[in-house]
C-alpha cells in the first residue's frame, strides 16, 4: 500500500477521522497540523499564543510557523530510520506545497498519493456544528470554507497536474469511507 500520503479537503470532510484510522491500521506517522497547533495552544507556548486568535477566526496560521512544525517532525522520523507518513491539513496553500516539495527533496522522499475528500457544504456544516470545537460556530465555519476555496482548493489542480490526486466521496459511514480509501491506495 502507498505509505506517503496527503489528505486534502474542506473542513469537516473527515480528514482527521480517516487519517487517524488509516495511520493506526498501517503504522504510519499521522501529522495533523491542526492537532499540533491546538496542542501548542493548550500548553500556552509562545507558538500557541501566536496561533490561538488566528485559529479562532478560521484563518491560516503563518506558513513559516506551520512549516517549522512539519519540518521538525519529518526530519525526526527520517533520522529515526524513516517510514510512512500521512499529512492531514497540510499543505494548505501553494506556498506550503512548494515548501513541502523542497523539504521532501532534501529528505529523498516523495508523496505517493493525495487523497481528496469531497462532501457537500450542507453536510460539512452540520457535522462541524454537531462537534462544537472552539472554531466550530456557523460564522467561523463559513469563513473556514471560504479560506479553503480561496487558498487550499488551488492544490487540487496542483496535485492533479503532478498525477497524484485521488478523489474520494466522503459521505456515508466512517467504515465505508475508510474502505473506499483503502481500495484506492491498494
Ligand atoms: P484543522 O484542524 O486542520 O481543521 P479543518 O481543516 O478545518 O478540519 P476539521 O478538523 O474541521 O475537519 P476534518 O476534515 O479533519 O474532519 P474530522 O475528521 O475532524 O485546522 C484548524 C485551524 O488550524 C485552521 O483553521 C488554521 O487556523 C490552523 N491550521 C491547521 N493547519 C494549518 C496549516 N497547514 N496552515 C495554516 N494554518 C493551519 O470530522 C469532523 C466532524 O465530523 C467530527 O465531529 C467527526 O466525528 C465527524 N465525522 C467524520 N466522519 C464522519 C462520517 N463519515 N459521518 C458522520 N460524521 C463524521
Short mmCIF file of C-alpha atoms and ligand atoms in Angstrom, two decimals:
data_model
loop_
_atom_site.label_atom_id
_atom_site.label_comp_id
_atom_site.label_asym_id
_atom_site.label_seq_id
_atom_site.Cartn_x
_atom_site.Cartn_y
_atom_site.Cartn_z
CA UNK A 1 0.00 0.00 0.00
CA UNK A 2 1.06 3.58 -0.61
CA UNK A 3 2.76 4.93 2.51
CA UNK A 4 3.39 8.66 1.94
CA UNK A 5 0.09 10.41 1.78
CA UNK A 6 -1.64 13.79 1.95
CA UNK A 7 -5.27 14.19 2.99
CA UNK A 8 -6.88 17.23 1.36
CA UNK A 9 -10.44 18.51 1.66
CA UNK A 10 -12.69 21.13 3.23
CA UNK A 11 -13.20 21.47 6.99
CA UNK A 12 -15.47 18.69 8.25
CA UNK A 13 -14.85 16.32 5.33
CA UNK A 14 -13.47 13.73 7.76
CA UNK A 15 -9.73 14.11 7.07
CA UNK A 16 -8.78 13.77 10.73
CA UNK A 17 -11.14 10.84 11.36
CA UNK A 18 -9.92 8.84 8.37
CA UNK A 19 -6.28 9.83 8.73
CA UNK A 20 -6.16 8.64 12.32
CA UNK A 21 -7.80 5.28 11.46
CA UNK A 22 -5.54 4.65 8.49
CA UNK A 23 -2.38 5.68 10.32
CA UNK A 24 -3.22 3.27 13.16
CA UNK A 25 -4.07 0.41 10.79
CA UNK A 26 -0.97 0.87 8.66
CA UNK A 27 1.55 2.09 11.24
CA UNK A 28 2.04 5.49 9.59
CA UNK A 29 3.07 8.73 11.29
CA UNK A 30 -0.09 10.87 11.43
CA UNK A 31 0.79 14.55 11.26
CA UNK A 32 -2.20 16.86 11.69
CA UNK A 33 -1.09 20.49 11.73
CA UNK A 34 -4.46 21.44 13.30
CA UNK A 35 -3.95 18.97 16.19
CA UNK A 36 -0.32 20.04 16.67
CA UNK A 37 -1.35 23.72 16.76
CA UNK A 38 -4.19 23.01 19.23
CA UNK A 39 -1.69 21.19 21.48
CA UNK A 40 0.54 24.30 21.43
CA UNK A 41 -2.47 26.49 22.30
CA UNK A 42 -3.46 24.17 25.17
CA UNK A 43 0.12 24.20 26.51
CA UNK A 44 0.23 28.01 26.32
CA UNK A 45 3.55 28.05 24.43
CA UNK A 46 4.61 31.23 22.59
CA UNK A 47 3.75 29.44 19.33
CA UNK A 48 0.31 28.57 20.70
CA UNK A 49 -0.26 32.14 21.84
CA UNK A 50 0.59 33.38 18.35
CA UNK A 51 -1.75 30.84 16.70
CA UNK A 52 -4.77 30.98 19.02
CA UNK A 53 -6.55 34.11 17.78
CA UNK A 54 -5.86 33.29 14.13
CA UNK A 55 -7.37 29.81 14.54
CA UNK A 56 -10.40 31.20 16.38
CA UNK A 57 -11.08 33.45 13.37
CA UNK A 58 -10.75 30.50 10.97
CA UNK A 59 -7.79 31.98 9.13
CA UNK A 60 -4.49 30.31 8.30
CA UNK A 61 -1.60 30.48 10.73
CA UNK A 62 1.65 31.78 9.18
CA UNK A 63 3.36 29.49 6.70
CA UNK A 64 6.70 29.80 8.49
CA UNK A 65 5.25 28.60 11.78
CA UNK A 66 3.46 25.59 10.28
CA UNK A 67 6.41 24.67 8.09
CA UNK A 68 8.75 24.64 11.07
CA UNK A 69 6.44 22.17 12.84
CA UNK A 70 6.20 19.84 9.84
CA UNK A 71 9.91 20.03 9.05
CA UNK A 72 10.93 19.08 12.58
CA UNK A 73 8.54 16.06 12.67
CA UNK A 74 9.56 14.70 9.25
CA UNK A 75 13.26 15.23 9.94
CA UNK A 76 12.91 13.41 13.28
CA UNK A 77 11.20 10.46 11.59
CA UNK A 78 13.82 10.30 8.80
CA UNK A 79 16.64 10.41 11.37
CA UNK A 80 14.99 7.54 13.26
CA UNK A 81 15.07 5.36 10.14
CA UNK A 82 12.18 6.72 8.03
CA UNK A 83 8.79 5.13 7.40
CA UNK A 84 5.40 6.11 6.06
CA UNK A 85 3.53 9.29 6.93
CA UNK A 86 0.16 10.85 6.45
CA UNK A 87 -0.11 14.64 6.40
CA UNK A 88 -3.58 15.90 7.38
CA UNK A 89 -4.46 19.57 6.93
CA UNK A 90 -1.08 20.39 5.42
CA UNK A 91 -0.22 21.81 2.92
CA UNK A 92 -2.94 24.45 2.98
CA UNK A 93 -1.78 26.72 0.14
CA UNK A 94 0.62 26.69 -2.79
CA UNK A 95 3.46 28.23 -0.76
CA UNK A 96 3.24 25.36 1.74
CA UNK A 97 3.00 22.79 -1.09
CA UNK A 98 6.15 24.18 -2.73
CA UNK A 99 7.97 24.20 0.62
CA UNK A 100 6.90 20.60 1.25
CA UNK A 101 8.22 19.54 -2.17
CA UNK A 102 11.54 21.18 -1.33
CA UNK A 103 11.72 19.52 2.11
CA UNK A 104 10.91 16.10 0.63
CA UNK A 105 13.65 16.57 -1.99
CA UNK A 106 16.08 17.19 0.85
CA UNK A 107 14.90 14.02 2.61
CA UNK A 108 14.92 11.97 -0.61
CA UNK A 109 11.20 11.19 -0.19
CA UNK A 110 8.13 11.55 -2.41
CA UNK A 111 4.39 11.98 -1.99
CA UNK A 112 2.75 8.78 -3.27
CA UNK A 113 -0.91 9.84 -3.24
CA UNK A 114 -3.07 12.84 -2.40
CA UNK A 115 -6.50 11.78 -1.12
CA UNK A 116 -9.11 14.47 -1.80
CA UNK A 117 -12.17 14.08 0.43
CA UNK A 118 -15.24 15.69 -1.14
CA UNK A 119 -18.55 16.49 0.53
CA UNK A 120 -21.48 18.93 0.19
CA UNK A 121 -21.28 22.15 2.22
CA UNK A 122 -24.58 21.43 3.99
CA UNK A 123 -23.23 18.13 5.40
CA UNK A 124 -19.88 19.69 6.34
CA UNK A 125 -21.59 22.46 8.28
CA UNK A 126 -23.96 20.04 10.01
CA UNK A 127 -21.04 17.79 11.11
CA UNK A 128 -18.98 20.68 12.45
CA UNK A 129 -21.87 22.29 14.33
CA UNK A 130 -22.53 18.91 15.96
CA UNK A 131 -18.85 18.66 17.02
CA UNK A 132 -18.65 22.13 18.60
CA UNK A 133 -14.85 22.73 18.69
CA UNK A 134 -13.76 26.29 19.59
CA UNK A 135 -13.75 27.22 15.86
CA UNK A 136 -17.00 25.36 15.04
CA UNK A 137 -19.61 28.13 15.18
CA UNK A 138 -21.50 28.88 11.99
CA UNK A 139 -19.83 32.20 11.18
CA UNK A 140 -16.29 30.81 11.61
CA UNK A 141 -17.16 27.60 9.74
CA UNK A 142 -18.35 29.65 6.75
CA UNK A 143 -15.12 31.66 6.86
CA UNK A 144 -13.04 28.45 7.04
CA UNK A 145 -14.87 27.19 3.95
CA UNK A 146 -14.12 30.47 2.15
CA UNK A 147 -10.44 30.25 3.12
CA UNK A 148 -10.43 26.64 1.87
CA UNK A 149 -11.87 27.67 -1.53
CA UNK A 150 -9.51 30.61 -1.97
CA UNK A 151 -6.24 29.25 -0.60
CA UNK A 152 -6.41 25.46 -0.37
CA UNK A 153 -8.60 24.40 -3.32
CA UNK A 154 -5.90 25.50 -5.85
CA UNK A 155 -3.94 22.48 -4.57
CA UNK A 156 -6.44 20.21 -6.31
CA UNK A 157 -5.12 21.30 -9.73
CA UNK A 158 -1.57 21.45 -8.34
CA UNK A 159 -1.58 17.76 -7.40
CA UNK A 160 -3.72 16.73 -10.37
CA UNK A 161 -1.03 18.17 -12.65
CA UNK A 162 1.51 16.01 -10.83
CA UNK A 163 -0.61 12.86 -11.31
CA UNK A 164 -1.11 12.38 -7.56
CA UNK A 165 -4.76 13.24 -6.94
CA UNK A 166 -7.30 10.59 -5.89
CA UNK A 167 -10.80 11.94 -5.11
CA UNK A 168 -12.98 10.09 -2.60
CA UNK A 169 -16.68 10.56 -1.92
CA UNK A 170 -16.68 11.47 1.79
CA UNK A 171 -20.35 10.74 2.57
CA UNK A 172 -21.61 7.61 4.29
CA UNK A 173 -20.32 5.82 7.36
CA UNK A 174 -16.78 6.17 8.68
CA UNK A 175 -16.21 2.47 7.84
CA UNK A 176 -17.50 2.76 4.26
CA UNK A 177 -15.33 5.80 3.54
CA UNK A 178 -12.33 4.04 5.13
CA UNK A 179 -12.87 1.10 2.80
CA UNK A 180 -13.01 3.40 -0.26
CA UNK A 181 -9.72 4.97 0.78
CA UNK A 182 -8.04 1.59 1.33
CA UNK A 183 -9.18 0.46 -2.11
CA UNK A 184 -7.72 3.45 -3.88
CA UNK A 185 -4.41 3.19 -2.02
CA UNK A 186 -4.26 -0.52 -2.97
P1 LIG B 1 -7.72 21.76 11.12
O1 LIG B 1 -7.64 21.16 12.46
O2 LIG B 1 -6.91 21.21 10.02
O3 LIG B 1 -9.26 21.85 10.76
P2 LIG B 1 -10.05 21.72 9.41
O4 LIG B 1 -9.32 21.58 8.13
O5 LIG B 1 -10.97 22.88 9.45
O6 LIG B 1 -10.63 20.34 9.54
P3 LIG B 1 -11.57 19.76 10.63
O7 LIG B 1 -10.80 19.17 11.75
O8 LIG B 1 -12.64 20.74 10.99
O9 LIG B 1 -12.26 18.64 9.73
P4 LIG B 1 -11.73 17.25 9.19
O10 LIG B 1 -11.83 17.20 7.71
O11 LIG B 1 -10.43 16.84 9.81
O12 LIG B 1 -12.90 16.35 9.74
P5 LIG B 1 -12.97 15.50 11.09
O13 LIG B 1 -12.45 14.14 10.87
O14 LIG B 1 -12.42 16.31 12.22
O15 LIG B 1 -7.35 23.32 11.18
C1 LIG B 1 -7.87 24.17 12.18
C2 LIG B 1 -7.17 25.53 12.11
O16 LIG B 1 -5.76 25.35 12.37
C3 LIG B 1 -7.23 26.22 10.73
O17 LIG B 1 -8.42 26.95 10.57
C4 LIG B 1 -5.96 27.10 10.79
O18 LIG B 1 -6.19 28.23 11.57
C5 LIG B 1 -4.97 26.20 11.53
N1 LIG B 1 -4.17 25.36 10.62
C6 LIG B 1 -4.17 24.00 10.57
N2 LIG B 1 -3.32 23.57 9.62
C7 LIG B 1 -2.78 24.67 9.06
C8 LIG B 1 -1.85 24.88 8.02
N3 LIG B 1 -1.28 23.86 7.35
N4 LIG B 1 -1.51 26.16 7.70
C9 LIG B 1 -2.04 27.21 8.36
N5 LIG B 1 -2.95 27.08 9.36
C10 LIG B 1 -3.32 25.82 9.71
O19 LIG B 1 -14.57 15.37 11.21
C11 LIG B 1 -15.37 16.50 11.52
C12 LIG B 1 -16.57 16.00 12.38
O20 LIG B 1 -17.36 15.11 11.59
C13 LIG B 1 -16.14 15.22 13.63
O21 LIG B 1 -17.02 15.51 14.67
C14 LIG B 1 -16.27 13.75 13.18
O22 LIG B 1 -16.54 12.89 14.26
C15 LIG B 1 -17.43 13.83 12.22
N6 LIG B 1 -17.36 12.82 11.16
C16 LIG B 1 -16.25 12.40 10.48
N7 LIG B 1 -16.57 11.47 9.56
C17 LIG B 1 -17.91 11.31 9.64
C18 LIG B 1 -18.85 10.48 8.93
N8 LIG B 1 -18.46 9.65 7.96
N9 LIG B 1 -20.16 10.58 9.26
C19 LIG B 1 -20.57 11.41 10.25
N10 LIG B 1 -19.74 12.22 10.97
C20 LIG B 1 -18.42 12.17 10.67
#
